[in-house]
mmCIF file of C-alpha atoms in Angstrom:
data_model
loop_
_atom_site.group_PDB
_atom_site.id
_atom_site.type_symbol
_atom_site.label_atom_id
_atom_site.label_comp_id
_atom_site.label_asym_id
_atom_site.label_seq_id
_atom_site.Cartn_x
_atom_site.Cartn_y
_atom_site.Cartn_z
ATOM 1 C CA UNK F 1 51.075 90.183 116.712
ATOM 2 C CA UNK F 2 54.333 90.863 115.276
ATOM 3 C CA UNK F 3 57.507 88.828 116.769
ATOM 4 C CA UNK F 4 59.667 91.956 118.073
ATOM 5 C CA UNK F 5 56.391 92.930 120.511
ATOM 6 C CA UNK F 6 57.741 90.128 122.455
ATOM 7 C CA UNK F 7 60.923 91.921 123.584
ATOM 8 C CA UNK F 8 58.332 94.872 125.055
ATOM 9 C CA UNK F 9 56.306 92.161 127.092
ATOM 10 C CA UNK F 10 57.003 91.393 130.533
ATOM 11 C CA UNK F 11 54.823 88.763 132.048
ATOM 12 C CA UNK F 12 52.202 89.640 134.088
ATOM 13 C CA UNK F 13 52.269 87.286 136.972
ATOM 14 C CA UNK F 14 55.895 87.382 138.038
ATOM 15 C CA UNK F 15 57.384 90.361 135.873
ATOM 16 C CA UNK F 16 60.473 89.126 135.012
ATOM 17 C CA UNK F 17 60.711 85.723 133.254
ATOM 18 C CA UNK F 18 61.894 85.315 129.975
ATOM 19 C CA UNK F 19 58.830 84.916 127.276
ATOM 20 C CA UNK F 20 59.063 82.677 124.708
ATOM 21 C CA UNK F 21 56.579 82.460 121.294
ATOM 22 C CA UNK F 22 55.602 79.104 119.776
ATOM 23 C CA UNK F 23 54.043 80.294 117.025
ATOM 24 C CA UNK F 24 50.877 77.636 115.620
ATOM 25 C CA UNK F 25 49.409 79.722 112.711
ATOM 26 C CA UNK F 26 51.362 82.886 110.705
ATOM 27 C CA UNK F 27 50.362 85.043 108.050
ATOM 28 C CA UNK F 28 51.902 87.777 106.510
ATOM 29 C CA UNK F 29 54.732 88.527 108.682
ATOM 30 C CA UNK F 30 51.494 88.452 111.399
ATOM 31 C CA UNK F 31 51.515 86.134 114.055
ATOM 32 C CA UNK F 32 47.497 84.592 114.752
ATOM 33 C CA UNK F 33 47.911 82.216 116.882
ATOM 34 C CA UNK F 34 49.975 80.639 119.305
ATOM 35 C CA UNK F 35 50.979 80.837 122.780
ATOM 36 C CA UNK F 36 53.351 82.990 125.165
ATOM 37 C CA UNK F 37 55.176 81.085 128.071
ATOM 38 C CA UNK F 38 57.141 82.102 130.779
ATOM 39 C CA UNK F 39 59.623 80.820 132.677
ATOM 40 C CA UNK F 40 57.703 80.979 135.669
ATOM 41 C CA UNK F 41 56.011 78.708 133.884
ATOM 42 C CA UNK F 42 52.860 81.065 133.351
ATOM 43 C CA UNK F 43 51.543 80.626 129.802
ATOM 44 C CA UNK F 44 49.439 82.814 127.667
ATOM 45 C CA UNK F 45 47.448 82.274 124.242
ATOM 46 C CA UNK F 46 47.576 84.277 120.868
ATOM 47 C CA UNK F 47 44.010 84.485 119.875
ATOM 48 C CA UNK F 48 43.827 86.657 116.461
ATOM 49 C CA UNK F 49 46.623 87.911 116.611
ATOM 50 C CA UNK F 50 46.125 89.318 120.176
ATOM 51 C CA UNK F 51 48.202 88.593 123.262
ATOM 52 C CA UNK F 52 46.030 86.873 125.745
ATOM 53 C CA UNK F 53 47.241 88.454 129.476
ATOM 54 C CA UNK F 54 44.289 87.636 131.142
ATOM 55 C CA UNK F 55 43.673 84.730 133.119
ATOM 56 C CA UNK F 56 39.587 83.878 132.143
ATOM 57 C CA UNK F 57 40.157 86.437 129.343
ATOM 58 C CA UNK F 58 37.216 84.871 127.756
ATOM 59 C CA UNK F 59 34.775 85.929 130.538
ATOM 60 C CA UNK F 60 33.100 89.073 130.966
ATOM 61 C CA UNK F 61 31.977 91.189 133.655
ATOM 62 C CA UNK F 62 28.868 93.896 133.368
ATOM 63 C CA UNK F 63 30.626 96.728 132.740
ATOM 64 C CA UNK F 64 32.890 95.087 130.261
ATOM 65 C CA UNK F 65 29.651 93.282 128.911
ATOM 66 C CA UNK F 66 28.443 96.933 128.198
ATOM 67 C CA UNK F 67 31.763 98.239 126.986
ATOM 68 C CA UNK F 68 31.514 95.162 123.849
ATOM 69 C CA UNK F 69 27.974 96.000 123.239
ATOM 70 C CA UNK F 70 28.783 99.762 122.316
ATOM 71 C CA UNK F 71 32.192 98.744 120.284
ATOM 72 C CA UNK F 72 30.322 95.904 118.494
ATOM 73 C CA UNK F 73 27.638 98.360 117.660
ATOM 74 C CA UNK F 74 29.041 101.257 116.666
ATOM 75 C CA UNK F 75 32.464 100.833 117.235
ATOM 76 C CA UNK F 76 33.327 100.683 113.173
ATOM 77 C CA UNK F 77 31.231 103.762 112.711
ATOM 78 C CA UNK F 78 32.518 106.793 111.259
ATOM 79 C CA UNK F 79 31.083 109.244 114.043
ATOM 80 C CA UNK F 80 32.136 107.730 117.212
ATOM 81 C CA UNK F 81 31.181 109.367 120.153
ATOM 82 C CA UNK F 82 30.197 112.675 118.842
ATOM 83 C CA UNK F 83 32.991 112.811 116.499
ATOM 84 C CA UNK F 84 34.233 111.846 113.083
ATOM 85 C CA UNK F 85 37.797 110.988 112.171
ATOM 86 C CA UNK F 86 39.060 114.019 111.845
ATOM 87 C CA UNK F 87 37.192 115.469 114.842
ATOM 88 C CA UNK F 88 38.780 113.012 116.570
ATOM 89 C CA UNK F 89 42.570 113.703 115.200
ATOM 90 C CA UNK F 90 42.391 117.387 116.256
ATOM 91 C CA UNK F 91 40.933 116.874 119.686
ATOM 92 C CA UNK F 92 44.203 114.057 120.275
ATOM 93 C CA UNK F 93 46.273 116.893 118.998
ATOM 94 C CA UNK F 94 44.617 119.602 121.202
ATOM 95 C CA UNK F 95 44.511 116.908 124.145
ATOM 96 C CA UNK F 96 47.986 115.700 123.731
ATOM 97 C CA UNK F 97 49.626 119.600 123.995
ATOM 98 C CA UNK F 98 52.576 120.642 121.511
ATOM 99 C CA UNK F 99 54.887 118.137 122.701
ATOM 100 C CA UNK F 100 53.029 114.664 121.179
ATOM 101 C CA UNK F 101 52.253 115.739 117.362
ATOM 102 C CA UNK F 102 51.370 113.683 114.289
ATOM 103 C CA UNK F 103 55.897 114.498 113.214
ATOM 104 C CA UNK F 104 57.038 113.591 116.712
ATOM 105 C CA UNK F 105 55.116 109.914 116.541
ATOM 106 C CA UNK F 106 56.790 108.671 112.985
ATOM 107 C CA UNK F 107 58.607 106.112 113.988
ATOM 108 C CA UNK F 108 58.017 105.632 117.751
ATOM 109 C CA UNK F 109 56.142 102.717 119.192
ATOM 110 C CA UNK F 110 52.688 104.495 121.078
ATOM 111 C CA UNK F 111 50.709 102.045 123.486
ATOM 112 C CA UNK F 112 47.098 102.655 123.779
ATOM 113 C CA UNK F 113 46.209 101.292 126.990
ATOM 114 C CA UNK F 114 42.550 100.943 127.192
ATOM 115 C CA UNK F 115 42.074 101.476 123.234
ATOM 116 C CA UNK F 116 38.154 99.750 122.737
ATOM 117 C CA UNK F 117 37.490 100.172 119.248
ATOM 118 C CA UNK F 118 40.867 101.420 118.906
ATOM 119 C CA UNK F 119 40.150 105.364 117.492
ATOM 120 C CA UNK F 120 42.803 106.711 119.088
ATOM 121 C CA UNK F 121 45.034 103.328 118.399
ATOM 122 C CA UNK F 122 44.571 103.959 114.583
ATOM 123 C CA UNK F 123 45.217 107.781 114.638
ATOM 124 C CA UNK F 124 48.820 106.923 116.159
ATOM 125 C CA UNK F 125 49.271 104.621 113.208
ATOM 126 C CA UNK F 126 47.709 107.178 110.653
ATOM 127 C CA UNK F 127 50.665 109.102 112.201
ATOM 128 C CA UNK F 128 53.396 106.467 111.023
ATOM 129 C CA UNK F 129 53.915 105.707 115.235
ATOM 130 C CA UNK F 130 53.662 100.981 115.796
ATOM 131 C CA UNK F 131 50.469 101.901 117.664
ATOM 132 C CA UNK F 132 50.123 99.156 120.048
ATOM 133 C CA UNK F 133 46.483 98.882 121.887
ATOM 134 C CA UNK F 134 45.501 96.763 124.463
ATOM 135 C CA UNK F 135 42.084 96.287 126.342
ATOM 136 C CA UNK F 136 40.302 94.158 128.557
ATOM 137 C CA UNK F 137 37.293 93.544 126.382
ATOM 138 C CA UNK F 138 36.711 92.576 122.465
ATOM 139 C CA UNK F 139 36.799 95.810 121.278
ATOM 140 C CA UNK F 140 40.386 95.204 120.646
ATOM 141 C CA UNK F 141 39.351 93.386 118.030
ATOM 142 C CA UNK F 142 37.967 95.843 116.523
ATOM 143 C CA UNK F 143 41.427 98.118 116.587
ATOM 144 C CA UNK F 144 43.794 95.219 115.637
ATOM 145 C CA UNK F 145 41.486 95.755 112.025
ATOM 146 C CA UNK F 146 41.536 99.266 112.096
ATOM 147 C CA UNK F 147 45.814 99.301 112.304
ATOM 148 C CA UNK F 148 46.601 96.702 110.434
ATOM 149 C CA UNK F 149 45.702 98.303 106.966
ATOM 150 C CA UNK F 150 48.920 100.758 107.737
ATOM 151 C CA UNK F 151 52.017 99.601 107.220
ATOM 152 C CA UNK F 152 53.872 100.138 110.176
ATOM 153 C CA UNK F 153 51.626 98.197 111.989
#
């Protein structure tokens, strides 16, 4: 997590309270752990390098269960879903229409709600966009790797 992300968080529970950081292990400019707090008095951990939003973010239900077993297991793969890389670049380009292009996300901060393994995360950073994704499961794991490598992020 990088300290200015802070400024875009709102807490969950009462969606207004001031956040705070205490930051227990940095690296890099990259914050790994630590912990969130509110002044509601709501706090949340950093858990590599992840904001932690959920309460019992450590449990799992089925569907989520199923969700980590396909990004743990094929989630680094080059053909994802039916497509490779580049596959997937041109369908986010077709998808996203003329208006969200690879020229109009340099620079801009995109938020991949939902990411899993983060595909979609890392084309947004491939782009030059601070692609931010967040998901309920572990496969955000998975895209905190795959956009840290660019610089941006």
């Amino acid at each position: 997590m990088k300290n200015f992300i802070l400024a875009l968080l709102d807490c969950p529970e009462c969606r207004k309270g001031s956040l705070k950081l205490k930051t227990t292990q940095e690296q890099e400019g990259e914050i790994i752990s630590g912990e969130i707090s509110c002044s509601c008095g709501k706090v949340y951990p950093v858990v590599n390098g992840i904001p932690r939003f959920l309460k019992d973010y450590h449990k799992s239900s089925q569907v989520q269960k199923r969700f980590e077993h396909q990004w743990k297991k094929w989630g680094r793969d080059e053909v994802i879903f039916g497509r490779t890389k580049e596959e997937s670049k041109k369908f986010f380009i077709d998808f996203s229409g003329s208006a969200v292009n690879p020229e109009y996300l340099k620079g801009k901060i995109s938020l991949d709600g939902g990411c899993g393994h983060g595909r979609f995360t890392e084309i947004m950073a491939e782009f030059g966009a601070f692609s931010v994704g967040l998901d309920i499961g572990s496969g955000v794991e998975i895209a905190r790797q795959r956009v840290n490598k660019y610089p941006k992020n």
